[in-house]
mmCIF file of C-alpha atoms in Angstrom:
data_model
loop_
_atom_site.group_PDB
_atom_site.id
_atom_site.type_symbol
_atom_site.label_atom_id
_atom_site.label_comp_id
_atom_site.label_asym_id
_atom_site.label_seq_id
_atom_site.Cartn_x
_atom_site.Cartn_y
_atom_site.Cartn_z
ATOM 1 C CA MET A 5 -41.530 150.060 83.335
ATOM 2 C CA ARG A 6 -44.985 151.638 83.486
ATOM 3 C CA ARG A 7 -46.964 151.303 86.650
ATOM 4 C CA TYR A 8 -50.604 152.143 86.826
ATOM 5 C CA ALA A 9 -52.231 152.097 90.197
ATOM 6 C CA LEU A 10 -55.687 150.658 90.421
ATOM 7 C CA PHE A 11 -58.128 153.014 92.065
ATOM 8 C CA LEU A 12 -60.431 151.433 94.639
ATOM 9 C CA SER A 13 -63.432 152.916 96.334
ATOM 10 C CA ASP A 14 -63.362 152.790 100.137
ATOM 11 C CA ASP A 15 -66.206 150.267 100.026
ATOM 12 C CA ASP A 16 -64.336 147.938 97.641
ATOM 13 C CA LYS A 17 -61.127 148.271 99.644
ATOM 14 C CA ASN A 18 -62.932 147.389 102.883
ATOM 15 C CA LYS A 19 -64.590 144.360 101.278
ATOM 16 C CA LEU A 20 -61.290 143.120 99.887
ATOM 17 C CA ILE A 21 -59.651 143.486 103.293
ATOM 18 C CA LYS A 22 -62.556 141.539 104.831
ATOM 19 C CA PHE A 23 -61.985 138.762 102.270
ATOM 20 C CA LEU A 24 -58.384 138.554 103.449
ATOM 21 C CA GLU A 25 -59.237 138.675 107.160
ATOM 22 C CA ASN A 26 -62.070 136.127 106.953
ATOM 23 C CA SER A 27 -60.239 133.669 104.737
ATOM 24 C CA ILE A 28 -59.345 130.386 106.380
ATOM 25 C CA ASP A 29 -56.888 129.374 103.680
ATOM 26 C CA PRO A 30 -54.340 131.900 102.370
ATOM 27 C CA ASN A 31 -53.974 129.700 99.270
ATOM 28 C CA SER A 32 -57.647 129.967 98.349
ATOM 29 C CA THR A 33 -58.479 131.512 95.015
ATOM 30 C CA LEU A 34 -60.511 134.366 96.485
ATOM 31 C CA TYR A 35 -57.792 135.258 98.998
ATOM 32 C CA ARG A 36 -55.105 135.447 96.336
ATOM 33 C CA ARG A 37 -57.295 137.390 93.924
ATOM 34 C CA ALA A 38 -58.219 139.924 96.612
ATOM 35 C CA LYS A 39 -54.539 140.252 97.519
ATOM 36 C CA ILE A 40 -53.638 140.890 93.867
ATOM 37 C CA VAL A 41 -56.197 143.676 93.561
ATOM 38 C CA LEU A 42 -55.068 145.302 96.809
ATOM 39 C CA LEU A 43 -51.398 145.124 95.815
ATOM 40 C CA LYS A 44 -52.202 146.638 92.431
ATOM 41 C CA ALA A 45 -54.109 149.425 94.194
ATOM 42 C CA GLU A 46 -50.945 150.112 96.224
ATOM 43 C CA GLY A 47 -49.143 150.732 92.933
ATOM 44 C CA LYS A 48 -47.088 147.550 92.663
ATOM 45 C CA SER A 49 -46.169 146.293 89.199
ATOM 46 C CA LEU A 50 -47.566 143.104 87.697
ATOM 47 C CA ASP A 51 -44.133 141.471 87.970
ATOM 48 C CA GLU A 52 -43.825 142.322 91.679
ATOM 49 C CA ILE A 53 -47.316 141.023 92.398
ATOM 50 C CA ALA A 54 -46.684 137.839 90.387
ATOM 51 C CA LYS A 55 -43.536 137.086 92.398
ATOM 52 C CA GLU A 56 -45.241 137.775 95.729
ATOM 53 C CA ILE A 57 -48.399 135.760 95.006
ATOM 54 C CA GLY A 58 -46.838 132.967 92.965
ATOM 55 C CA PHE A 59 -48.887 133.545 89.805
ATOM 56 C CA THR A 60 -47.673 134.350 86.340
ATOM 57 C CA LYS A 61 -47.659 137.946 85.152
ATOM 58 C CA GLN A 62 -50.413 137.080 82.665
ATOM 59 C CA ALA A 63 -52.616 135.582 85.385
ATOM 60 C CA VAL A 64 -52.187 138.698 87.537
ATOM 61 C CA ALA A 65 -53.036 140.938 84.555
ATOM 62 C CA TYR A 66 -56.134 138.829 83.866
ATOM 63 C CA ILE A 67 -57.362 139.132 87.466
ATOM 64 C CA VAL A 68 -56.820 142.895 87.460
ATOM 65 C CA LYS A 69 -58.710 143.081 84.149
ATOM 66 C CA LEU A 70 -61.583 141.041 85.627
ATOM 67 C CA PHE A 71 -61.756 143.410 88.583
ATOM 68 C CA LYS A 72 -61.752 146.490 86.352
ATOM 69 C CA LYS A 73 -64.473 145.022 84.176
ATOM 70 C CA LYS A 74 -66.829 143.470 86.775
ATOM 71 C CA GLY A 75 -65.719 144.809 90.140
ATOM 72 C CA LEU A 76 -65.772 142.453 93.121
ATOM 73 C CA ALA A 77 -68.026 140.019 91.251
ATOM 74 C CA GLY A 78 -65.210 139.513 88.740
ATOM 75 C CA ILE A 79 -62.760 138.101 91.247
ATOM 76 C CA ILE A 80 -65.148 135.776 93.068
ATOM 77 C CA PRO A 81 -64.502 132.273 91.711
ATOM 78 C CA LYS A 82 -67.352 130.599 89.866
ATOM 79 C CA LYS A 83 -68.622 127.222 90.978
ATOM 80 C CA ARG A 84 -67.397 124.476 88.734
ATOM 81 C CA GLY A 85 -68.474 120.924 88.140
ATOM 82 C CA LYS A 86 -71.675 119.213 87.200
ATOM 83 C CA LYS A 87 -74.906 120.924 87.967
ATOM 84 C CA GLU A 88 -77.457 119.013 89.967
ATOM 85 C CA LYS A 89 -80.069 117.963 87.436
ATOM 86 C CA PHE A 90 -82.587 116.257 89.640
ATOM 87 C CA SER A 91 -84.548 117.993 92.317
ATOM 88 C CA GLU A 92 -85.479 116.428 95.594
ATOM 89 C CA GLU A 93 -88.986 116.011 94.190
ATOM 90 C CA ASP A 94 -87.650 113.922 91.273
ATOM 91 C CA ARG A 95 -85.658 111.777 93.694
ATOM 92 C CA ARG A 96 -88.778 111.270 95.778
ATOM 93 C CA LYS A 97 -90.707 110.201 92.664
ATOM 94 C CA ILE A 98 -88.171 107.452 91.945
ATOM 95 C CA ILE A 99 -88.171 106.213 95.528
ATOM 96 C CA ASP A 100 -91.980 106.226 95.739
ATOM 97 C CA LEU A 101 -92.241 104.510 92.371
ATOM 98 C CA VAL A 102 -90.034 101.632 93.499
ATOM 99 C CA ASN A 103 -91.593 101.318 96.958
ATOM 100 C CA GLN A 104 -95.261 101.542 96.017
ATOM 101 C CA PHE A 105 -95.727 100.126 92.533
ATOM 102 C CA ALA A 106 -94.740 97.298 90.222
ATOM 103 C CA PRO A 107 -93.581 97.932 86.647
ATOM 104 C CA PHE A 108 -96.504 96.076 85.058
ATOM 105 C CA GLU A 109 -98.872 98.641 86.599
ATOM 106 C CA PHE A 110 -97.470 101.122 84.078
ATOM 107 C CA GLY A 111 -97.577 98.845 81.056
ATOM 108 C CA ILE A 112 -93.952 97.749 81.365
ATOM 109 C CA GLN A 113 -93.658 94.009 80.725
ATOM 110 C CA LYS A 114 -91.611 93.240 83.840
ATOM 111 C CA ARG A 115 -92.594 91.838 87.199
ATOM 112 C CA TYR A 116 -89.805 93.478 89.174
ATOM 113 C CA TRP A 117 -87.990 96.772 89.098
ATOM 114 C CA THR A 118 -84.607 96.920 87.473
ATOM 115 C CA LEU A 119 -82.548 100.022 86.888
ATOM 116 C CA ARG A 120 -83.595 100.060 83.233
ATOM 117 C CA THR A 121 -87.285 99.619 83.995
ATOM 118 C CA ILE A 122 -87.091 102.544 86.406
ATOM 119 C CA VAL A 123 -85.493 104.659 83.654
ATOM 120 C CA ARG A 124 -88.266 103.649 81.219
ATOM 121 C CA ALA A 125 -90.982 104.331 83.796
ATOM 122 C CA MET A 126 -89.599 107.776 84.645
ATOM 123 C CA ARG A 127 -89.565 108.675 80.963
ATOM 124 C CA LYS A 128 -93.047 107.243 80.359
ATOM 125 C CA ILE A 129 -94.810 108.557 83.470
ATOM 126 C CA TYR A 130 -93.065 111.840 84.266
ATOM 127 C CA ASN A 131 -91.257 112.570 80.974
ATOM 128 C CA ILE A 132 -87.978 112.760 82.891
ATOM 129 C CA LYS A 133 -84.797 111.589 81.177
ATOM 130 C CA ILE A 134 -82.445 109.957 83.626
ATOM 131 C CA SER A 135 -79.486 107.619 83.304
ATOM 132 C CA VAL A 136 -79.124 104.185 84.825
ATOM 133 C CA GLY A 137 -76.143 105.433 86.840
ATOM 134 C CA THR A 138 -78.143 108.294 88.315
ATOM 135 C CA VAL A 139 -80.978 105.924 89.287
ATOM 136 C CA ARG A 140 -78.426 103.628 90.909
ATOM 137 C CA LYS A 141 -76.979 106.521 92.917
ATOM 138 C CA ILE A 142 -80.413 107.765 94.022
ATOM 139 C CA LEU A 143 -81.434 104.268 95.175
ATOM 140 C CA LYS A 144 -78.110 103.754 96.935
ATOM 141 C CA ASP A 145 -78.458 107.096 98.752
ATOM 142 C CA ALA A 146 -81.975 106.036 99.845
ATOM 143 C CA ASN A 147 -80.695 102.607 100.988
ATOM 144 C CA ILE A 148 -82.962 100.776 98.535
ATOM 145 C CA ASP A 149 -81.760 97.432 97.221
ATOM 146 C CA LEU A 150 -83.687 96.207 94.182
ATOM 147 C CA LYS A 151 -82.907 92.548 94.976
ATOM 148 C CA THR A 152 -84.460 92.938 98.407
ATOM 149 C CA MET A 153 -87.459 94.644 96.827
ATOM 150 C CA ARG A 154 -87.800 91.740 94.379
ATOM 151 C CA ASP A 155 -87.774 89.186 97.211
ATOM 152 C CA LYS A 156 -90.322 91.245 99.133
ATOM 153 C CA PHE A 157 -92.539 91.365 96.052
ATOM 154 C CA LYS A 158 -92.261 87.579 95.527
ATOM 155 C CA LYS A 159 -93.287 86.953 99.142
ATOM 156 C CA GLN A 160 -96.223 89.341 98.831
ATOM 157 C CA ARG A 161 -97.413 87.579 95.655
ATOM 158 C CA LEU A 162 -97.154 84.201 97.414
ATOM 159 C CA ILE A 163 -99.151 85.497 100.398
ATOM 160 C CA ASP A 164 -101.801 86.958 98.070
ATOM 161 C CA TYR A 165 -101.974 83.649 96.176
ATOM 162 C CA LEU A 166 -102.391 81.611 99.370
ATOM 163 C CA ARG A 167 -105.135 83.937 100.643
ATOM 164 C CA SER A 168 -107.181 83.598 97.464
#
């Protein structure tokens, strides 16, 4: 069985050791990847490392390959999941739109805001494409209830009517 030791610079070795020391969870991806690289640098075989870490031989070989190719950046896990599409400014636009205006002020033939009218207004005014579900989440996070807003708007219209 051939064994090739991985050669680490002192700087890389120190950083990998810091990853291990500062890790809260020994089952974290970064901890295990750093451990694999350090064990390979000690001259252990892929099979020995795989048994010790609990990965397959192929997974260990892949991590070593990543390290050889990209250095420390290669073993740091990438963030996964959906990217945040809407900035805080876009969220603020939706909240201000609902709180300060009525749909008919923008040429939308509705008296009250609905999730769909907000989507249409955002596309028409700001050229921002947004889903109904995202609008619902933004309003929920801001504690805005469209039914309450509708009732508030009805009362305001009644007050304005009685004053005139």
